[in-house]
Short mmCIF file of C-alpha atoms in Angstrom, two decimals:
data_model
loop_
_atom_site.label_atom_id
_atom_site.label_comp_id
_atom_site.label_asym_id
_atom_site.label_seq_id
_atom_site.Cartn_x
_atom_site.Cartn_y
_atom_site.Cartn_z
CA MET A 1 13.06 28.87 6.77
CA ASN A 2 12.78 28.15 3.07
CA ASP A 3 10.63 25.25 2.00
CA PHE A 4 12.33 21.89 1.79
CA ARG A 5 11.63 20.21 -1.55
CA ILE A 6 11.91 16.72 -3.02
CA GLN A 7 11.02 15.40 -6.47
CA LEU A 8 9.32 12.06 -7.00
CA ARG A 9 8.03 10.15 -9.98
CA VAL A 10 4.53 8.65 -9.71
CA THR A 11 4.73 4.85 -9.77
CA TRP A 12 2.21 2.42 -11.26
CA VAL A 13 1.16 0.89 -7.94
CA GLU A 14 0.18 4.34 -6.65
CA THR A 15 -2.50 4.72 -9.35
CA ASP A 16 -6.01 3.32 -9.14
CA ALA A 17 -8.66 2.25 -11.66
CA ALA A 18 -9.50 5.92 -12.38
CA GLN A 19 -5.92 6.09 -13.75
CA VAL A 20 -4.89 8.74 -11.25
CA VAL A 21 -2.95 8.60 -7.97
CA HIS A 22 -5.12 7.22 -5.17
CA PHE A 23 -5.96 10.02 -2.73
CA THR A 24 -4.32 8.28 0.24
CA ASN A 25 -0.94 8.23 -1.50
CA TYR A 26 -0.61 12.01 -1.28
CA PHE A 27 -0.16 11.58 2.47
CA ARG A 28 2.58 9.08 1.71
CA TYR A 29 4.27 11.69 -0.50
CA PHE A 30 4.02 14.13 2.43
CA GLU A 31 5.71 11.64 4.72
CA ARG A 32 8.45 10.94 2.18
CA ALA A 33 9.32 14.65 2.20
CA GLU A 34 9.39 14.59 5.99
CA GLU A 35 11.74 11.60 6.02
CA GLU A 36 14.12 13.25 3.56
CA PHE A 37 13.96 16.45 5.58
CA TYR A 38 15.15 14.62 8.70
CA ASN A 39 17.83 12.84 6.67
CA LYS A 40 19.04 16.22 5.43
CA LEU A 41 19.28 17.37 9.06
CA GLY A 42 21.22 14.21 9.92
CA LEU A 43 18.38 12.89 12.02
CA ASP A 44 15.96 10.14 11.24
CA PHE A 45 12.92 8.64 12.89
CA LEU A 46 15.11 5.83 14.19
CA SER A 47 17.71 8.10 15.74
CA LEU A 48 14.85 9.86 17.49
CA SER A 49 13.71 6.50 18.76
CA LYS A 50 17.10 5.98 20.42
CA TYR A 51 16.01 8.75 22.77
CA ASN A 52 12.73 6.88 23.29
CA VAL A 53 10.94 9.58 21.37
CA TRP A 54 8.47 8.92 18.60
CA LEU A 55 6.40 11.30 16.49
CA PRO A 56 2.89 9.91 16.08
CA ARG A 57 0.52 11.88 13.89
CA VAL A 58 -2.50 13.45 15.55
CA GLU A 59 -4.03 15.13 12.52
CA ALA A 60 -3.74 14.98 8.72
CA HIS A 61 -5.48 17.00 6.04
CA CYS A 62 -5.29 17.28 2.26
CA LYS A 63 -7.05 19.29 -0.46
CA TYR A 64 -6.88 17.75 -3.93
CA LEU A 65 -6.62 20.30 -6.72
CA SER A 66 -5.52 18.48 -9.87
CA PRO A 67 -4.84 14.76 -10.39
CA CYS A 68 -1.41 13.15 -10.83
CA ARG A 69 -1.01 10.27 -13.26
CA PHE A 70 1.48 7.47 -13.79
CA ASN A 71 5.04 8.65 -14.39
CA ASP A 72 4.29 12.32 -13.70
CA LEU A 73 7.18 14.12 -12.05
CA ILE A 74 6.00 15.82 -8.86
CA GLU A 75 7.59 18.13 -6.34
CA VAL A 76 6.64 17.93 -2.67
CA SER A 77 7.39 21.04 -0.57
CA LEU A 78 7.50 20.85 3.21
CA ARG A 79 7.52 23.80 5.56
CA ILE A 80 7.39 23.97 9.35
CA ASP A 81 4.31 26.01 10.14
CA LYS A 82 4.48 25.82 13.92
CA ILE A 83 6.59 24.22 16.60
CA ARG A 84 5.19 23.97 20.10
CA GLU A 85 6.81 22.33 23.10
CA LYS A 86 5.39 18.93 22.24
CA SER A 87 4.02 19.24 18.71
CA ILE A 88 5.08 20.09 15.19
CA HIS A 89 2.80 21.33 12.41
CA TYR A 90 4.02 20.65 8.85
CA GLY A 91 2.50 22.27 5.76
CA PHE A 92 2.81 20.54 2.38
CA THR A 93 2.29 21.50 -1.25
CA ILE A 94 2.49 19.12 -4.19
CA ASN A 95 3.18 20.59 -7.62
CA ASN A 96 2.88 18.40 -10.68
CA LEU A 97 5.89 19.38 -12.79
CA THR A 98 4.62 17.36 -15.77
CA THR A 99 1.32 19.23 -16.04
CA GLY A 100 2.50 22.51 -14.50
CA LYS A 101 -0.43 22.51 -12.07
CA LYS A 102 -0.60 22.60 -8.30
CA SER A 103 -1.91 19.18 -7.38
CA ALA A 104 -2.53 19.24 -3.64
CA GLU A 105 -1.92 21.05 -0.39
CA GLY A 106 -2.26 19.80 3.14
CA TYR A 107 -0.87 19.60 6.62
CA VAL A 108 0.10 17.07 9.21
CA VAL A 109 0.43 17.55 12.97
CA ALA A 110 2.76 15.25 14.89
CA VAL A 111 3.46 15.12 18.62
CA ALA A 112 6.46 13.97 20.56
CA ALA A 113 5.62 10.90 22.57
CA SER A 114 7.60 8.54 24.76
CA ILE A 115 7.85 5.03 23.43
CA THR A 116 6.24 2.70 25.97
CA MET B 1 -6.49 -31.14 6.22
CA ASN B 2 -9.14 -29.41 4.16
CA ASP B 3 -8.27 -26.07 2.67
CA PHE B 4 -8.96 -23.03 4.81
CA ARG B 5 -10.96 -20.43 2.88
CA ILE B 6 -11.81 -16.76 3.23
CA GLN B 7 -13.82 -14.45 0.99
CA LEU B 8 -12.76 -10.87 0.25
CA ARG B 9 -14.08 -8.09 -1.90
CA VAL B 10 -11.57 -6.24 -4.11
CA THR B 11 -11.23 -2.64 -2.95
CA TRP B 12 -10.58 0.43 -5.09
CA VAL B 13 -7.11 1.13 -3.69
CA GLU B 14 -5.96 -2.36 -4.69
CA THR B 15 -6.55 -1.62 -8.39
CA ASP B 16 -4.09 0.14 -10.68
CA ALA B 17 -4.34 2.18 -13.88
CA ALA B 18 -4.91 -1.01 -15.92
CA GLN B 19 -8.16 -1.28 -13.91
CA VAL B 20 -7.17 -4.62 -12.42
CA VAL B 21 -5.73 -5.63 -9.04
CA HIS B 22 -2.02 -4.78 -8.85
CA PHE B 23 0.04 -7.99 -8.92
CA THR B 24 1.62 -7.36 -5.51
CA ASN B 25 -1.77 -7.31 -3.80
CA TYR B 26 -2.30 -11.02 -4.44
CA PHE B 27 0.47 -11.67 -1.89
CA ARG B 28 -1.45 -9.47 0.53
CA TYR B 29 -4.56 -11.59 -0.06
CA PHE B 30 -2.44 -14.68 0.69
CA GLU B 31 -1.29 -13.16 3.96
CA ARG B 32 -4.84 -12.18 4.92
CA ALA B 33 -5.86 -15.84 4.62
CA GLU B 34 -2.90 -16.82 6.76
CA GLU B 35 -3.87 -14.30 9.45
CA GLU B 36 -7.47 -15.53 9.53
CA PHE B 37 -6.22 -19.10 9.65
CA TYR B 38 -4.22 -18.36 12.80
CA ASN B 39 -7.16 -16.49 14.28
CA LYS B 40 -9.35 -19.53 13.65
CA LEU B 41 -6.79 -21.63 15.54
CA GLY B 42 -6.85 -19.13 18.40
CA LEU B 43 -3.29 -18.05 17.66
CA ASP B 44 -2.07 -14.89 16.07
CA PHE B 45 1.28 -13.50 14.98
CA LEU B 46 1.39 -11.49 18.18
CA SER B 47 0.74 -14.41 20.48
CA LEU B 48 3.60 -16.19 18.73
CA SER B 49 5.76 -13.18 19.44
CA LYS B 50 5.11 -13.61 23.17
CA TYR B 51 7.23 -16.73 22.86
CA ASN B 52 9.87 -14.66 21.05
CA VAL B 53 9.03 -16.47 17.83
CA TRP B 54 8.42 -14.74 14.55
CA LEU B 55 7.63 -16.11 11.09
CA PRO B 56 9.60 -14.18 8.47
CA ARG B 57 9.00 -15.14 4.86
CA VAL B 58 11.92 -16.66 2.97
CA GLU B 59 10.19 -17.23 -0.37
CA ALA B 60 7.05 -16.12 -2.19
CA HIS B 61 5.70 -17.07 -5.60
CA CYS B 62 2.55 -16.35 -7.60
CA LYS B 63 1.20 -17.28 -11.03
CA TYR B 64 -1.43 -14.92 -12.40
CA LEU B 65 -4.15 -16.63 -14.43
CA SER B 66 -7.04 -14.19 -14.78
CA PRO B 67 -7.34 -10.60 -13.51
CA CYS B 68 -9.52 -9.42 -10.63
CA ARG B 69 -11.28 -6.09 -10.86
CA PHE B 70 -12.81 -3.61 -8.44
CA ASN B 71 -15.58 -5.05 -6.29
CA ASP B 72 -15.08 -8.64 -7.48
CA LEU B 73 -15.75 -11.19 -4.77
CA ILE B 74 -12.78 -13.51 -4.40
CA GLU B 75 -12.05 -16.62 -2.39
CA VAL B 76 -8.56 -17.28 -1.05
CA SER B 77 -7.77 -20.92 -0.17
CA LEU B 78 -4.83 -21.77 2.06
CA ARG B 79 -3.39 -25.22 2.57
CA ILE B 80 -0.34 -26.37 4.52
CA ASP B 81 1.83 -28.13 1.96
CA LYS B 82 4.75 -29.00 4.23
CA ILE B 83 5.82 -28.46 7.81
CA ARG B 84 9.44 -29.02 8.68
CA GLU B 85 11.10 -28.47 12.04
CA LYS B 86 11.73 -24.80 11.37
CA SER B 87 9.72 -23.95 8.27
CA ILE B 88 6.18 -23.95 6.94
CA HIS B 89 5.18 -24.07 3.28
CA TYR B 90 1.74 -22.61 2.47
CA GLY B 91 -0.02 -23.12 -0.86
CA PHE B 92 -2.64 -20.60 -2.01
CA THR B 93 -5.32 -20.46 -4.69
CA ILE B 94 -7.44 -17.44 -5.50
CA ASN B 95 -10.76 -17.99 -7.23
CA ASN B 96 -12.69 -15.05 -8.58
CA LEU B 97 -16.30 -15.82 -7.63
CA THR B 98 -17.60 -12.92 -9.72
CA THR B 99 -16.09 -14.18 -12.99
CA GLY B 100 -16.06 -17.89 -12.09
CA LYS B 101 -12.38 -18.12 -13.06
CA LYS B 102 -9.31 -19.22 -11.16
CA SER B 103 -7.33 -16.02 -10.74
CA ALA B 104 -4.01 -17.00 -9.20
CA GLU B 105 -2.06 -19.69 -7.41
CA GLY B 106 1.10 -19.41 -5.40
CA TYR B 107 3.04 -20.36 -2.34
CA VAL B 108 4.86 -18.75 0.56
CA VAL B 109 7.57 -20.29 2.74
CA ALA B 110 8.00 -18.96 6.27
CA VAL B 111 10.53 -19.93 8.89
CA ALA B 112 10.43 -19.78 12.66
CA ALA B 113 12.96 -17.29 13.92
CA SER B 114 13.83 -15.94 17.33
CA ILE B 115 13.15 -12.27 17.76
CA THR B 116 16.45 -10.56 18.51
CA MET C 1 23.52 -6.12 -21.41
CA ASN C 2 24.78 -4.79 -18.11
CA ASP C 3 22.38 -4.74 -15.23
CA PHE C 4 20.24 -1.64 -14.84
CA ARG C 5 20.43 -0.27 -11.29
CA ILE C 6 18.49 2.17 -9.16
CA GLN C 7 18.95 3.23 -5.55
CA LEU C 8 16.05 3.71 -3.16
CA ARG C 9 15.68 4.58 0.48
CA VAL C 10 13.31 2.45 2.56
CA THR C 11 10.35 4.53 3.72
CA TRP C 12 8.43 4.21 6.99
CA VAL C 13 5.17 3.06 5.40
CA GLU C 14 6.99 0.13 3.78
CA THR C 15 7.90 -1.34 7.17
CA ASP C 16 5.64 -3.54 9.29
CA ALA C 17 5.32 -4.33 12.99
CA ALA C 18 8.38 -6.60 12.81
CA GLN C 19 10.29 -3.36 12.00
CA VAL C 20 11.42 -4.68 8.62
CA VAL C 21 10.18 -4.08 5.07
CA HIS C 22 6.98 -6.05 4.43
CA PHE C 23 7.70 -8.92 2.02
CA THR C 24 5.25 -7.68 -0.62
CA ASN C 25 7.12 -4.39 -0.96
CA TYR C 26 10.14 -6.10 -2.53
CA PHE C 27 7.96 -6.73 -5.59
CA ARG C 28 7.16 -3.01 -5.60
CA TYR C 29 10.89 -2.26 -5.58
CA PHE C 30 11.29 -4.63 -8.54
CA GLU C 31 8.57 -2.76 -10.45
CA ARG C 32 10.13 0.60 -9.62
CA ALA C 33 13.37 -0.55 -11.29
CA GLU C 34 11.37 -1.69 -14.32
CA GLU C 35 9.63 1.70 -14.60
CA GLU C 36 12.94 3.56 -14.40
CA PHE C 37 14.43 1.18 -16.95
CA TYR C 38 11.67 2.06 -19.46
CA ASN C 39 12.07 5.74 -18.66
CA LYS C 40 15.79 5.43 -19.39
CA LEU C 41 14.91 3.89 -22.77
CA GLY C 42 12.50 6.75 -23.43
CA LEU C 43 9.51 4.44 -23.20
CA ASP C 44 7.00 4.11 -20.45
CA PHE C 45 4.04 1.89 -19.70
CA LEU C 46 1.76 4.64 -20.97
CA SER C 47 3.55 5.08 -24.28
CA LEU C 48 3.22 1.34 -24.77
CA SER C 49 -0.47 1.70 -24.13
CA LYS C 50 -0.72 4.15 -27.04
CA TYR C 51 -0.03 1.13 -29.22
CA ASN C 52 -2.77 -0.75 -27.34
CA VAL C 53 -0.13 -2.89 -25.73
CA TRP C 54 0.02 -3.66 -22.05
CA LEU C 55 2.41 -5.84 -20.03
CA PRO C 56 0.48 -7.83 -17.43
CA ARG C 57 2.51 -10.01 -15.09
CA VAL C 58 2.01 -13.77 -15.33
CA GLU C 59 4.48 -14.84 -12.68
CA ALA C 60 6.41 -13.32 -9.79
CA HIS C 61 8.91 -14.86 -7.41
CA CYS C 62 11.15 -13.62 -4.60
CA LYS C 63 13.66 -15.17 -2.18
CA TYR C 64 14.29 -13.16 0.97
CA LEU C 65 17.85 -13.32 2.23
CA SER C 66 18.34 -10.49 4.72
CA PRO C 67 15.82 -7.93 5.99
CA CYS C 68 15.75 -4.23 5.08
CA ARG C 69 14.82 -1.69 7.72
CA PHE C 70 13.58 1.90 7.75
CA ASN C 71 15.89 4.35 6.02
CA ASP C 72 18.26 1.68 4.66
CA LEU C 73 19.67 2.58 1.27
CA ILE C 74 19.05 -0.24 -1.19
CA GLU C 75 20.08 -0.93 -4.75
CA VAL C 76 17.73 -2.77 -7.10
CA SER C 77 19.36 -4.42 -10.13
CA LEU C 78 17.28 -5.46 -13.13
CA ARG C 79 18.45 -7.67 -15.97
CA ILE C 80 16.57 -9.08 -18.94
CA ASP C 81 16.92 -12.84 -18.63
CA LYS C 82 14.85 -13.84 -21.67
CA ILE C 83 12.78 -12.20 -24.35
CA ARG C 84 10.37 -14.33 -26.32
CA GLU C 85 7.97 -13.19 -29.02
CA LYS C 86 5.27 -12.33 -26.50
CA SER C 87 6.95 -12.45 -23.11
CA ILE C 88 9.75 -10.89 -21.13
CA HIS C 89 11.53 -12.44 -18.14
CA TYR C 90 13.19 -9.98 -15.74
CA GLY C 91 15.64 -10.99 -13.03
CA PHE C 92 16.10 -8.79 -9.95
CA THR C 93 18.58 -8.53 -7.11
CA ILE C 94 18.26 -6.22 -4.12
CA ASN C 95 21.41 -5.29 -2.24
CA ASN C 96 21.16 -3.46 1.04
CA LEU C 97 23.92 -0.85 0.85
CA THR C 98 23.46 0.10 4.50
CA THR C 99 24.13 -3.40 5.83
CA GLY C 100 26.32 -4.57 2.95
CA LYS C 101 24.20 -7.72 2.55
CA LYS C 102 22.27 -9.13 -0.38
CA SER C 103 18.66 -8.75 0.67
CA ALA C 104 16.59 -10.50 -2.00
CA GLU C 105 16.55 -11.95 -5.46
CA GLY C 106 13.62 -12.74 -7.68
CA TYR C 107 12.06 -12.65 -11.11
CA VAL C 108 8.95 -11.42 -12.84
CA VAL C 109 7.51 -12.64 -16.14
CA ALA C 110 5.35 -10.23 -18.14
CA VAL C 111 3.52 -10.83 -21.42
CA ALA C 112 2.48 -8.46 -24.14
CA ALA C 113 -1.28 -8.23 -24.32
CA SER C 114 -3.71 -6.16 -26.35
CA ILE C 115 -5.78 -3.78 -24.32
CA THR C 116 -9.40 -4.75 -24.79
CA MET D 1 -30.15 8.37 8.45
CA ASN D 2 -28.45 6.07 10.90
CA ASP D 3 -24.73 5.56 10.56
CA PHE D 4 -23.62 2.80 8.24
CA ARG D 5 -21.11 0.52 9.97
CA ILE D 6 -18.60 -2.12 8.97
CA GLN D 7 -16.17 -4.17 11.03
CA LEU D 8 -12.61 -4.88 9.92
CA ARG D 9 -9.64 -6.65 11.40
CA VAL D 10 -6.28 -4.84 11.26
CA THR D 11 -3.88 -6.73 9.00
CA TRP D 12 -0.11 -7.05 9.37
CA VAL D 13 0.74 -5.07 6.24
CA GLU D 14 -1.23 -2.08 7.57
CA THR D 15 1.11 -1.73 10.56
CA ASP D 16 4.45 0.09 10.54
CA ALA D 17 7.66 -0.10 12.53
CA ALA D 18 6.01 1.69 15.47
CA GLN D 19 3.79 -1.43 15.66
CA VAL D 20 0.63 0.57 15.04
CA VAL D 21 -1.52 1.14 11.94
CA HIS D 22 0.17 3.62 9.59
CA PHE D 23 -1.77 6.91 9.61
CA THR D 24 -2.58 6.77 5.90
CA ASN D 25 -4.42 3.47 6.28
CA TYR D 26 -7.22 5.11 8.25
CA PHE D 27 -8.24 6.83 5.03
CA ARG D 28 -8.30 3.41 3.38
CA TYR D 29 -10.60 2.17 6.14
CA PHE D 30 -12.86 5.17 5.44
CA GLU D 31 -13.00 4.28 1.76
CA ARG D 32 -13.75 0.63 2.53
CA ALA D 33 -16.82 1.75 4.48
CA GLU D 34 -17.87 3.92 1.54
CA GLU D 35 -17.52 1.01 -0.89
CA GLU D 36 -19.60 -1.28 1.31
CA PHE D 37 -22.18 1.48 1.71
CA TYR D 38 -22.62 1.70 -2.06
CA ASN D 39 -22.75 -2.09 -2.31
CA LYS D 40 -25.50 -2.10 0.30
CA LEU D 41 -27.42 0.39 -1.84
CA GLY D 42 -26.90 -1.83 -4.89
CA LEU D 43 -24.60 0.71 -6.49
CA ASP D 44 -20.88 0.63 -6.88
CA PHE D 45 -18.22 2.97 -8.17
CA LEU D 46 -18.20 1.03 -11.44
CA SER D 47 -21.94 1.23 -12.02
CA LEU D 48 -21.62 4.97 -11.51
CA SER D 49 -18.93 4.97 -14.16
CA LYS D 50 -21.40 3.47 -16.65
CA TYR D 51 -23.13 6.85 -16.51
CA ASN D 52 -19.74 8.49 -17.08
CA VAL D 53 -19.80 9.74 -13.52
CA TRP D 54 -16.88 9.43 -11.15
CA LEU D 55 -16.45 10.63 -7.56
CA PRO D 56 -12.97 12.09 -7.11
CA ARG D 57 -12.04 13.24 -3.63
CA VAL D 58 -11.43 16.96 -3.14
CA GLU D 59 -10.66 16.95 0.57
CA ALA D 60 -9.74 14.46 3.27
CA HIS D 61 -9.14 14.94 6.98
CA CYS D 62 -8.44 12.71 9.96
CA LYS D 63 -7.81 13.18 13.68
CA TYR D 64 -5.97 10.32 15.38
CA LEU D 65 -7.09 9.64 18.94
CA SER D 66 -5.79 6.22 19.92
CA PRO D 67 -3.65 3.77 17.92
CA CYS D 68 -4.84 0.50 16.37
CA ARG D 69 -2.55 -2.52 16.42
CA PHE D 70 -2.28 -5.76 14.49
CA ASN D 71 -5.36 -7.96 14.68
CA ASP D 72 -7.48 -5.38 16.53
CA LEU D 73 -11.13 -5.50 15.55
CA ILE D 74 -12.30 -2.06 14.46
CA GLU D 75 -15.64 -0.57 13.49
CA VAL D 76 -15.83 2.13 10.85
CA SER D 77 -18.98 4.29 10.89
CA LEU D 78 -19.96 6.36 7.87
CA ARG D 79 -22.58 9.08 7.84
CA ILE D 80 -23.61 11.48 5.09
CA ASP D 81 -23.05 14.92 6.56
CA LYS D 82 -24.08 16.99 3.53
CA ILE D 83 -25.19 16.43 -0.04
CA ARG D 84 -24.99 19.34 -2.44
CA GLU D 85 -25.84 19.32 -6.14
CA LYS D 86 -22.36 18.19 -7.10
CA SER D 87 -20.67 17.14 -3.89
CA ILE D 88 -21.02 14.75 -1.00
CA HIS D 89 -19.51 15.17 2.47
CA TYR D 90 -18.93 11.94 4.42
CA GLY D 91 -18.13 11.85 8.13
CA PHE D 92 -16.28 8.86 9.60
CA THR D 93 -15.56 7.49 13.05
CA ILE D 94 -13.32 4.54 13.83
CA ASN D 95 -13.84 2.71 17.10
CA ASN D 96 -11.36 0.12 18.22
CA LEU D 97 -13.53 -2.70 19.59
CA THR D 98 -10.50 -4.53 20.98
CA THR D 99 -9.38 -1.64 23.20
CA GLY D 100 -12.81 -0.04 23.64
CA LYS D 101 -11.40 3.35 22.61
CA LYS D 102 -12.36 5.75 19.84
CA SER D 103 -9.43 5.61 17.46
CA ALA D 104 -10.06 8.27 14.83
CA GLU D 105 -12.57 10.61 13.29
CA GLY D 106 -12.46 12.34 9.96
CA TYR D 107 -14.24 13.40 6.82
CA VAL D 108 -13.93 13.13 3.07
CA VAL D 109 -15.50 15.38 0.44
CA ALA D 110 -16.12 13.91 -3.01
CA VAL D 111 -17.52 15.60 -6.11
CA ALA D 112 -19.39 14.22 -9.08
CA ALA D 113 -17.28 14.58 -12.20
CA SER D 114 -17.69 13.52 -15.80
CA ILE D 115 -15.14 10.99 -16.95
CA THR D 116 -13.17 12.53 -19.78
#
């Protein structure tokens, strides 16, 4: 599979007093790519929930390579690294198109769970 | 009733690139006071939900008087301005104890709704 | 001036345990429209800051009319209600295109300030 | 060194539509412990910045073991796992005191950088 890619613009509220994107928001960019990926497939988290299935995260990791600043245009790439019977392992890369630098890379592991 | 008061310390993630607390976070400080107020009364939003009651907001307002910065100690005061049969009108004041200045004042109106 | 409009999709992190968008996030949607409006004009908050000008908020208000849920497509409309020598008064409306209902309306007042 | 510990109560805005704390907020809990740790030492991020030093994150990781819900009382433990000449490696554990379960464990690596 090719990577799935979305572009986002960094918003003011995502920055912190160091005038860069707060480190926790990169995980939110990851999740935004995941949401758009499911939309592209015609699924969404809610349609999954109709089957009483939910995808809680069990692990998340990010390496920060170069900061993003307000109004930078960034591209988030998602790839499926592994699918097991009950888990899915996403890999993510964030490229800062404004600076031309790779900004971050990380992964998230989600599992299929019944909603109780 | 006397005002109900809580103290909070401004965290890094609440600041933005202007090195002050982002304006939307003042509403989150208001809500934190409301949550602690219900805890003090031995109620919480979840215990309300056991009775199939929920308190969605119908209006929120804030005036910003003086900025708060990272690590400032602030005091959020909540008072009940009005209770009607199906609505509650909270008034809030935020004092910045680090600078000695009044930082913000606002109000939030919530209504009792059945969970559907 | 015609209204300036952007479309956004509600993300998972913006929802709360009532399974609707948290009330504070509507103000973040307002600000997103404002950022895109300045981008459209070829300005941005940072280019303003090159002139040592900054636009802190002095007032914010929102009325909540109908909830937004995960993955709803929403449209945020911004209009300039008033411009004074040192202040700007924006009006906002949020329409939920998924439900066909008006979701919220509000305003934000910002002032021009020197960065010190 | 013994672990440094803080207690926090889960707030409404930190939950998502699955009625649990959104996975990115655990990293915010980690950072809150770090901020209080520096306050306890009589330092803060801002006093570091007076020496033109800043502590950007280069890596962050979390494993999610058991969900936290609205109003749960949680304890965040911070320990210094490694200090190198230019980096610091924090380890974190989050225990949910309301459920009695370990909720998460993770680490964050920060580096000392000059502010430019």
